[in-house]
XYZ file of C-alpha atoms in Angstrom:
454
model
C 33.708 -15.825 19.805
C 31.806 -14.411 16.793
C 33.202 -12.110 14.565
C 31.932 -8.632 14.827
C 29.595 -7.946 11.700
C 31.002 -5.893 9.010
C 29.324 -1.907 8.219
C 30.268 0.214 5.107
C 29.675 3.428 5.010
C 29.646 5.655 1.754
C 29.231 9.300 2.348
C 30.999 12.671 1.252
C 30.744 14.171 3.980
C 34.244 13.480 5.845
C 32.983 15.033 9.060
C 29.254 13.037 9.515
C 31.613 10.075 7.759
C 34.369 10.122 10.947
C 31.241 10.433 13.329
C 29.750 7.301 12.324
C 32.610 5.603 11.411
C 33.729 5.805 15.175
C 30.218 5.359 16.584
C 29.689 1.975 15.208
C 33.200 1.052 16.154
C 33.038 1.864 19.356
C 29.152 -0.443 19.210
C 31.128 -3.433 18.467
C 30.683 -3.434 14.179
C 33.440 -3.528 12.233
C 33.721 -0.150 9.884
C 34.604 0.213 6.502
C 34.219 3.688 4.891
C 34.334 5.731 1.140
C 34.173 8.882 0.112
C 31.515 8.665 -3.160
C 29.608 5.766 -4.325
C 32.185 4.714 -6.626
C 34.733 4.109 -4.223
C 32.069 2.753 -2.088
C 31.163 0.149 -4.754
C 34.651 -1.141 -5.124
C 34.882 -1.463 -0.927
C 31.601 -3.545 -1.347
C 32.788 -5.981 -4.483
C 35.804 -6.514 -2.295
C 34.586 -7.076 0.990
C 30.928 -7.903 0.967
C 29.834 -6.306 3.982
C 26.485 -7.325 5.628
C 24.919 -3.740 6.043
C 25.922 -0.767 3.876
C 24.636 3.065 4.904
C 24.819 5.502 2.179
C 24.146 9.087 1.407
C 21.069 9.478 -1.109
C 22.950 13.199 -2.314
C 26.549 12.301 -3.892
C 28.562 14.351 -6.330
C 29.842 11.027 -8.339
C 26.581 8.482 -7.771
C 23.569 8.551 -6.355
C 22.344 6.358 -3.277
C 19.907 4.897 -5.857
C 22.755 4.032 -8.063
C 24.724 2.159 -5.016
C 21.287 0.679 -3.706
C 20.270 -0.900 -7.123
C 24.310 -2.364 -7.813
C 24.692 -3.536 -4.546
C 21.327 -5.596 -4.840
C 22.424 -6.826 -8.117
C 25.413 -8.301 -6.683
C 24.264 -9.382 -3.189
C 20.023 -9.158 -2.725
C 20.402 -10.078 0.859
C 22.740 -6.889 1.387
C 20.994 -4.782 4.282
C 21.364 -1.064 2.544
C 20.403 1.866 4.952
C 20.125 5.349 3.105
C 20.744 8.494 4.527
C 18.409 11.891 3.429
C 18.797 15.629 4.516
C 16.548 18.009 5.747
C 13.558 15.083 5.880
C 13.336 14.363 2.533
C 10.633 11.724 3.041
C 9.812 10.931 -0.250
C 13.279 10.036 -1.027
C 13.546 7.797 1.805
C 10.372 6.009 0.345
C 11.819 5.715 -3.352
C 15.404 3.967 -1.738
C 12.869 1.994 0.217
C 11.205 1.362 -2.763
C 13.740 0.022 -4.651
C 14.999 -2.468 -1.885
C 16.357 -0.224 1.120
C 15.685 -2.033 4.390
C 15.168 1.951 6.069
C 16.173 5.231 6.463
C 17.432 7.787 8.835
C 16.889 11.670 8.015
C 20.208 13.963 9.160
C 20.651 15.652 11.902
C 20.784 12.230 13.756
C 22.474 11.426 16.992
C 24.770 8.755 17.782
C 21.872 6.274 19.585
C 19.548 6.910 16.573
C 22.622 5.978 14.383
C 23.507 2.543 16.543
C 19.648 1.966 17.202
C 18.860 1.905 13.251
C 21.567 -0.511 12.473
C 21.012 -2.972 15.423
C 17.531 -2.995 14.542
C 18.216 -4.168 11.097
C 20.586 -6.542 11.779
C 17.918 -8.444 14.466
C 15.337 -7.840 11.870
C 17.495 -9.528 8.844
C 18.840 -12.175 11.434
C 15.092 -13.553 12.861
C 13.340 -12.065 9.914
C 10.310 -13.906 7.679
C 11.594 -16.773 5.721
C 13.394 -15.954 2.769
C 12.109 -17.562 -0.717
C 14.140 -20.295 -1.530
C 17.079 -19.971 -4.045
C 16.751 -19.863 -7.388
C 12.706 -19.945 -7.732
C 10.716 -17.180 -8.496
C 8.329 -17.064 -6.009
C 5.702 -14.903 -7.673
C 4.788 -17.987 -10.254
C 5.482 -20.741 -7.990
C 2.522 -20.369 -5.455
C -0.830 -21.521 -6.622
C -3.851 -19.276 -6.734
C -6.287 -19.464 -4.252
C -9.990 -18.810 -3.460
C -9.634 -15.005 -3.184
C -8.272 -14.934 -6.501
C -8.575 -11.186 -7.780
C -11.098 -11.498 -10.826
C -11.171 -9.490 -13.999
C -9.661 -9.358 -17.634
C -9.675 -5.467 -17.865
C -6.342 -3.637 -18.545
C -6.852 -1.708 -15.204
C -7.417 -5.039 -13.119
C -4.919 -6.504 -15.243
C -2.168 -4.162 -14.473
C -2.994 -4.347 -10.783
C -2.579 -8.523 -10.761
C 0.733 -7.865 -12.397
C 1.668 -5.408 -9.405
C 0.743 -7.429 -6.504
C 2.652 -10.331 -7.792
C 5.650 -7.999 -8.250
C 5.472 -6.990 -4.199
C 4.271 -10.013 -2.952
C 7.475 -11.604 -2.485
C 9.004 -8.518 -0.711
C 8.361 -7.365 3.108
C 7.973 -3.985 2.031
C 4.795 -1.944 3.674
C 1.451 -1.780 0.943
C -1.118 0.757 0.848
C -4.120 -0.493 -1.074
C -6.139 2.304 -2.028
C -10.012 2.769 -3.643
C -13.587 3.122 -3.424
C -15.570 1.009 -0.622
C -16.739 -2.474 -1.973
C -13.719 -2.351 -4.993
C -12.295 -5.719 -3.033
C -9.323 -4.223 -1.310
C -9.185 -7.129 1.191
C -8.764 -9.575 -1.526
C -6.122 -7.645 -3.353
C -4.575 -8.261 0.387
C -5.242 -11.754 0.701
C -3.155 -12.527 -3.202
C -0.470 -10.542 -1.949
C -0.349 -12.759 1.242
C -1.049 -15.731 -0.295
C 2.015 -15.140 -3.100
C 4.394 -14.567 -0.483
C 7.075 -16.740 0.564
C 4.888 -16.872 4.119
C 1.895 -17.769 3.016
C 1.343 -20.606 5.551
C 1.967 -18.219 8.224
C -0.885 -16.216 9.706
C -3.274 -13.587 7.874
C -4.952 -11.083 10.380
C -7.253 -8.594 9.476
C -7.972 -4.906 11.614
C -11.055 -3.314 10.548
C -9.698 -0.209 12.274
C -13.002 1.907 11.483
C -14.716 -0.771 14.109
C -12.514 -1.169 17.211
C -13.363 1.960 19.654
C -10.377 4.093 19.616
C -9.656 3.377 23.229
C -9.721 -0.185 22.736
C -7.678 0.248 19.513
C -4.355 0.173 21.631
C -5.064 -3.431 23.431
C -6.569 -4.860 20.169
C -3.411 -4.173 18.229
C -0.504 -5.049 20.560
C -2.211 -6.922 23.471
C -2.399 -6.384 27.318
C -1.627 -8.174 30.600
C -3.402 -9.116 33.322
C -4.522 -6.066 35.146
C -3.398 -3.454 33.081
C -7.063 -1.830 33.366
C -10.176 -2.294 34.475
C -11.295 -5.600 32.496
C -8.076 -7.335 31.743
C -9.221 -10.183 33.660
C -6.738 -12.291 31.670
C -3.590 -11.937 29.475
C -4.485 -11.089 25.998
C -2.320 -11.609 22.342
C -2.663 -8.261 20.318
C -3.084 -8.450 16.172
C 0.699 -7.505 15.938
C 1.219 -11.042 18.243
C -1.195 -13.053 16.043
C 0.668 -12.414 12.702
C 3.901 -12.452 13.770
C 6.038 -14.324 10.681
C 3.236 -13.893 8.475
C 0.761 -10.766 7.327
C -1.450 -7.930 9.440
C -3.730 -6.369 6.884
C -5.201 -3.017 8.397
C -8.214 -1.971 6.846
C -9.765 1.436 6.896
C -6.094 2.781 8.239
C -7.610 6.000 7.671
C -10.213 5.883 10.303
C -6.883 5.538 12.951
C -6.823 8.386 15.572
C -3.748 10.819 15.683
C -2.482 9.089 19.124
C -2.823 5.750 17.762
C -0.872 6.754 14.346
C 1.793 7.541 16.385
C 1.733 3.964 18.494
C 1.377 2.328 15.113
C 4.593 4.440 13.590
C 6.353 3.785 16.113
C 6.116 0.061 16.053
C 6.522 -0.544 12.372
C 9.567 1.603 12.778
C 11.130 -0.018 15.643
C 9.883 -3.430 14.698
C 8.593 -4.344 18.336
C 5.710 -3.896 19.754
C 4.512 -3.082 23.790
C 1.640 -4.723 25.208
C -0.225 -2.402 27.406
C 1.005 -2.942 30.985
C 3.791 -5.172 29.507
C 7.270 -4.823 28.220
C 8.591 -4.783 24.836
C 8.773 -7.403 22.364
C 10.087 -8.565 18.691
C 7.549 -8.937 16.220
C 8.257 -10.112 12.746
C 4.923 -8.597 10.577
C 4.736 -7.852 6.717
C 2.049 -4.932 7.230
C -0.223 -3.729 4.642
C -2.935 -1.522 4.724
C -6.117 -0.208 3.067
C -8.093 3.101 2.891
C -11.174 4.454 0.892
C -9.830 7.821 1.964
C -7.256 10.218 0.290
C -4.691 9.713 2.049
C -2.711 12.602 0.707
C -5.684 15.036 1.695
C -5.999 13.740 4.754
C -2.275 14.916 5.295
C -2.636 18.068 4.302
C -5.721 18.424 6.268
C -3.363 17.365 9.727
C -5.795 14.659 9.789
C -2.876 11.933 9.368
C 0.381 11.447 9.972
C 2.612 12.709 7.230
C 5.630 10.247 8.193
C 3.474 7.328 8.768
C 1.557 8.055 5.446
C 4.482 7.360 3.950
C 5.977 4.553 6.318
C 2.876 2.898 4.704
C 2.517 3.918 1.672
C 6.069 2.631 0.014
C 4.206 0.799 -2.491
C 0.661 1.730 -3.428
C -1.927 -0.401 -5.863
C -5.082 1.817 -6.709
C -7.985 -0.328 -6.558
C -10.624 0.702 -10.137
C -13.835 0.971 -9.287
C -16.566 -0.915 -11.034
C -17.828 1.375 -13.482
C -14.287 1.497 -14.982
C -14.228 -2.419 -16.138
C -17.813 -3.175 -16.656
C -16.537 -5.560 -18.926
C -15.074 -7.862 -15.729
C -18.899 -7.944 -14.220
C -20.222 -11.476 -15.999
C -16.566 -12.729 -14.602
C -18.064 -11.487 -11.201
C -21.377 -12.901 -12.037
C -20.085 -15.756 -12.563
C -17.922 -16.390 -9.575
C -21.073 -15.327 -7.243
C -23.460 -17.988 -8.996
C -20.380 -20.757 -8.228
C -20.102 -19.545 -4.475
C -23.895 -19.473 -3.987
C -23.987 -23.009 -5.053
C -26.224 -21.552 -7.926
C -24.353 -22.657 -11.460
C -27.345 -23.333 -13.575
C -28.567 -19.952 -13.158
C -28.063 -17.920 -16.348
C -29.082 -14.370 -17.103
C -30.687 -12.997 -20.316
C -28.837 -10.738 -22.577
C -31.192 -8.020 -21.805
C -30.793 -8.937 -18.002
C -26.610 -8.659 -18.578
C -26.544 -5.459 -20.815
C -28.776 -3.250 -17.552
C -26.072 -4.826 -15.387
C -23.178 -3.600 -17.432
C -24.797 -0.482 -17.763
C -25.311 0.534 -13.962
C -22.503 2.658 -12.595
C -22.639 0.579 -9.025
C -21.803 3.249 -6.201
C -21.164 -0.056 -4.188
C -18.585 -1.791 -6.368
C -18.363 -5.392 -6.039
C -20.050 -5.705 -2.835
C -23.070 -3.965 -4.337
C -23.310 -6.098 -6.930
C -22.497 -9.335 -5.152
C -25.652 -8.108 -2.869
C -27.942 -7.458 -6.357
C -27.212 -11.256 -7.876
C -27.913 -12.826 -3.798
C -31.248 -11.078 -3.949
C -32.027 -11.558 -7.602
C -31.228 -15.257 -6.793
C -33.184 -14.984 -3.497
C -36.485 -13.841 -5.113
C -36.203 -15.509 -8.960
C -38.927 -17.387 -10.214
C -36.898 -19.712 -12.294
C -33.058 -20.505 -13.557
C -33.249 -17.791 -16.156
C -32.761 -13.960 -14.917
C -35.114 -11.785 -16.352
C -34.621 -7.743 -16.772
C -37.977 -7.918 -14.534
C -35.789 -9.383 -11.261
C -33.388 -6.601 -11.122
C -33.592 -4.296 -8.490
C -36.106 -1.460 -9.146
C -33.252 1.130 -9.436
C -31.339 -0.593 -12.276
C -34.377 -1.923 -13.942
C -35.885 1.878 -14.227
C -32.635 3.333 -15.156
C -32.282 5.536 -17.682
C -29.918 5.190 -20.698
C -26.690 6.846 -19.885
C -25.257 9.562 -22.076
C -23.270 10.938 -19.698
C -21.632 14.695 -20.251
C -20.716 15.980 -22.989
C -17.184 15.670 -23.140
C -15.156 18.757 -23.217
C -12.944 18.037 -25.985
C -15.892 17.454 -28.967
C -17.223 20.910 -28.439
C -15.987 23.173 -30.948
C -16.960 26.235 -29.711
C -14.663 26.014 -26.053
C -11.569 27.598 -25.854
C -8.572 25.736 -25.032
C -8.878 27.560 -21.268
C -12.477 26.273 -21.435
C -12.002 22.226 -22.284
C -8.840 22.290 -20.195
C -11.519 23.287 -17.060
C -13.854 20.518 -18.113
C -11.683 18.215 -18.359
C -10.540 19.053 -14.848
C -14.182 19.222 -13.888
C -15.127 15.605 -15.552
C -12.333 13.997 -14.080
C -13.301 15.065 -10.486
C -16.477 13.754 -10.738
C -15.419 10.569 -12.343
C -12.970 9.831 -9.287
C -15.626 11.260 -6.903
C -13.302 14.630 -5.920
C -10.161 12.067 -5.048
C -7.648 14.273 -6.515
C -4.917 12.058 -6.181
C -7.337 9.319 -8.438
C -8.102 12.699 -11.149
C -4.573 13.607 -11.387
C -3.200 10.130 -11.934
C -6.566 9.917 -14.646
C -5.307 13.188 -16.591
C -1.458 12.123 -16.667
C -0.366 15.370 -14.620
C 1.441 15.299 -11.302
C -1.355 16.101 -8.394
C 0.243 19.403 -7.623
C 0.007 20.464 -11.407
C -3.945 19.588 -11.019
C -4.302 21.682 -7.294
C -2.687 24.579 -9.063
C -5.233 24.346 -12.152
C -7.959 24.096 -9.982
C -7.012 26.935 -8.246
C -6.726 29.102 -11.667
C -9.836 27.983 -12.990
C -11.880 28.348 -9.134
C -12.931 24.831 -9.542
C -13.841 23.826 -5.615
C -12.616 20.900 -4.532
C -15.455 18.706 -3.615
C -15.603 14.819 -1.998
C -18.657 12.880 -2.794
């Protein structure tokens, strides 16, 4: 007989503390409580409990406090935080910071017991752990999707991906179409302690929404007209390793909630079938703003964030024009075209384009440059008509070397520019101008600048 497995909880709230203390008793778990987090600490040194649910809102400590000294002392720890009044975003920063979930109060008993058996089964059958003592963001070699660039924007995005990649934690990789979101996918996958285990991709802008349900978790036989034969879903085909769903934000409203629903519960239910485990590290990708979108009722503000626990913005080309010959480069090697080289003349009209497209659009330039080239050297004369004729950029004037604007005035223009630099994505303009996003709404609001998607 096995012993029962071993709960703290920290909360001062003696009433909701009583309540769960005999709820999970009476589910078999063996129940430790304390009053504050540093009471709660102590009970954890001592006893090293295998799940711990704490309060987030604590006179002494914080949840964040406990959370980040518990996985100090015991990473493996299974930490569960508690929020009021559906605080999501502080569910997402404890989740952030290593919390396996959440549960928002009022909850009821089952949601209580539910939550913890769920990440007990989940911690018990869960993806392989990295082994002991290596640090499994150097260890793994890079592969063929390698992200390219030398930029400091590119730069600082390599150096995030290899910070998450070793966690199970939900990504939402955000940017332009063509930026290479599906490789930034691919290093985080292939950095992970399950990188032999499957990689499977959902474009979910190209499945018809009512075949969205079958693609994703499967069907049986008969289900509907068609299922001539049992069928796997996406969830199935990763399980233990990655499910990388592109273009999340093309996902109808009834299929957000299917999808919430299983990354919450951690099992998925074929259609016509019954429920089963799956083990998936999810992440996802979007050209939209996500944010927007939300406040628009046009996505799901719980699974918005669900997803979007960690988030790497994808630049767009025209803000590291200095990583294009790296790009060149890479596309010569994979057309099986090394001793092409370009002119300086050919380079600078490259690095000068602004490329609406991103990577793609220039991957598709060098193909057809290479495709209709009279010779090994690239002249300005095979570019594509539209960046051969270009005009020099000046670009406008910039707000803040014109004397004669008030401080009213350049603040506005600088609002203005940075919209049209991110193409309207507030979220992108905001984090540009080093304000919070709600700081930018309100300015564009005072100075009646419409808000505008390109």
């Amino acid at each position: 007989m096995t012993d029962p497995l071993s709960v703290l909880i920290i909360d001062d709230d003696d009433s909701l503390r009583r309540v769960m203390e005999l709820t999970l008793k009476g589910a078999g778990f063996k129940v430790t409580t304390a009053a504050g987090g540093e009471s709660g600490l102590q009970q954890f040194s001592k006893l090293k409990p295998q799940l711990v649910i704490t309060d987030v809102q604590m006179p002494d400590l914080s949840g964040y406090e406990v959370l980040g000294r518990i996985k100090q002392q015991l990473p493996q720890t299974i930490v569960i935080v508690i929020t009021a009044f559906g605080t999501i975003e502080k569910a997402v920063r404890a989740m952030r910071e290593g919390a396996y979930d959440y549960i928002t109060k009022p909850f009821g008993k089952d949601d209580l017991v539910d939550i913890v058996q769920r990440a007990i089964r989940y911690h018990n059958s869960a993806l392989p752990a990295p082994p002991k003592g290596e640090d499994t963001h150097q260890t793994p070699p890079p592969g063929p999707h390698e992200i390219i660039g030398t930029s400091p924007q590119i730069t600082q995005v390599r150096q995030l991906v290899k910070r998450v990649a070793g966690s199970e934690t939900t990504v939402l990789i955000q940017g332009h179409s063509g930026v290479g979101k599906e490789v930034v996918a691919k290093e985080i996958h292939q950095l992970s302690p399950w990188a032999e285990k499957p990689f499977v991709v959902v474009n979910c802008a190209a499945i018809p929404g009512e075949l969205l349900e079958s693609e994703l978790f499967g069907h049986v036989k008969g289900a509907f007209t068609g299922a001539v034969n049992n069928r796997l879903g996406k969830f199935a085909e990763a399980d233990g390793g990655t499910l990388f769903l592109d273009e999340i934000g093309e996902l109808p409203l009834a299929m957000q909630a299917k999808l919430l629903r299983a990354l919450q519960e951690k099992e998925i239910e074929p259609v016509g079938g019954s429920k089963k485990q799956v083990f998936v590290r999810v992440l996802a990708a979007t050209n939209r703003d996500l944010e927007q979108e939300v406040a628009n009722q046009q996505f799901r503000e719980d699974l918005y964030y669900r997803l979007a626990v960690i988030t790497i913005d994808i630049p767009s080309l025209k803000e590291r024009h200095e990583d294009i010959p790296l790009f060149i480069k890479q596309i010569l090697k994979r057309k099986n075209c090394p001793q092409v080289e370009l002119r300086n003349e050919t380079l600078a009209l490259l690095q000068s384009y602004d490329w609406p497209g991103n990577v793609r659009e220039l991957e598709n330039c060098i193909e057809r440059m290479l495709v209709l080239r009279t010779s090994d050297l690239l002249e300005p004369a095979d570019l594509p008509p539209k960046i051969r004729g270009q005009k020099t950029q000046q670009g406008p004037r910039s707000a803040f070397t014109d004397h004669n604007l008030s401080l009213p005035e350049i603040e506005k223009q600088a609002i203005i520019q940075a919209l049209e630099r991110n193409h309207g994505n507030q979220s992108q303009a905001a984090k540009d101008l080093q304000i919070p996003r709600h700081v930018l709404l309100y300015r564009m609001e005072k100075y009646a600048i419409a808000s505008k998607k390109k």
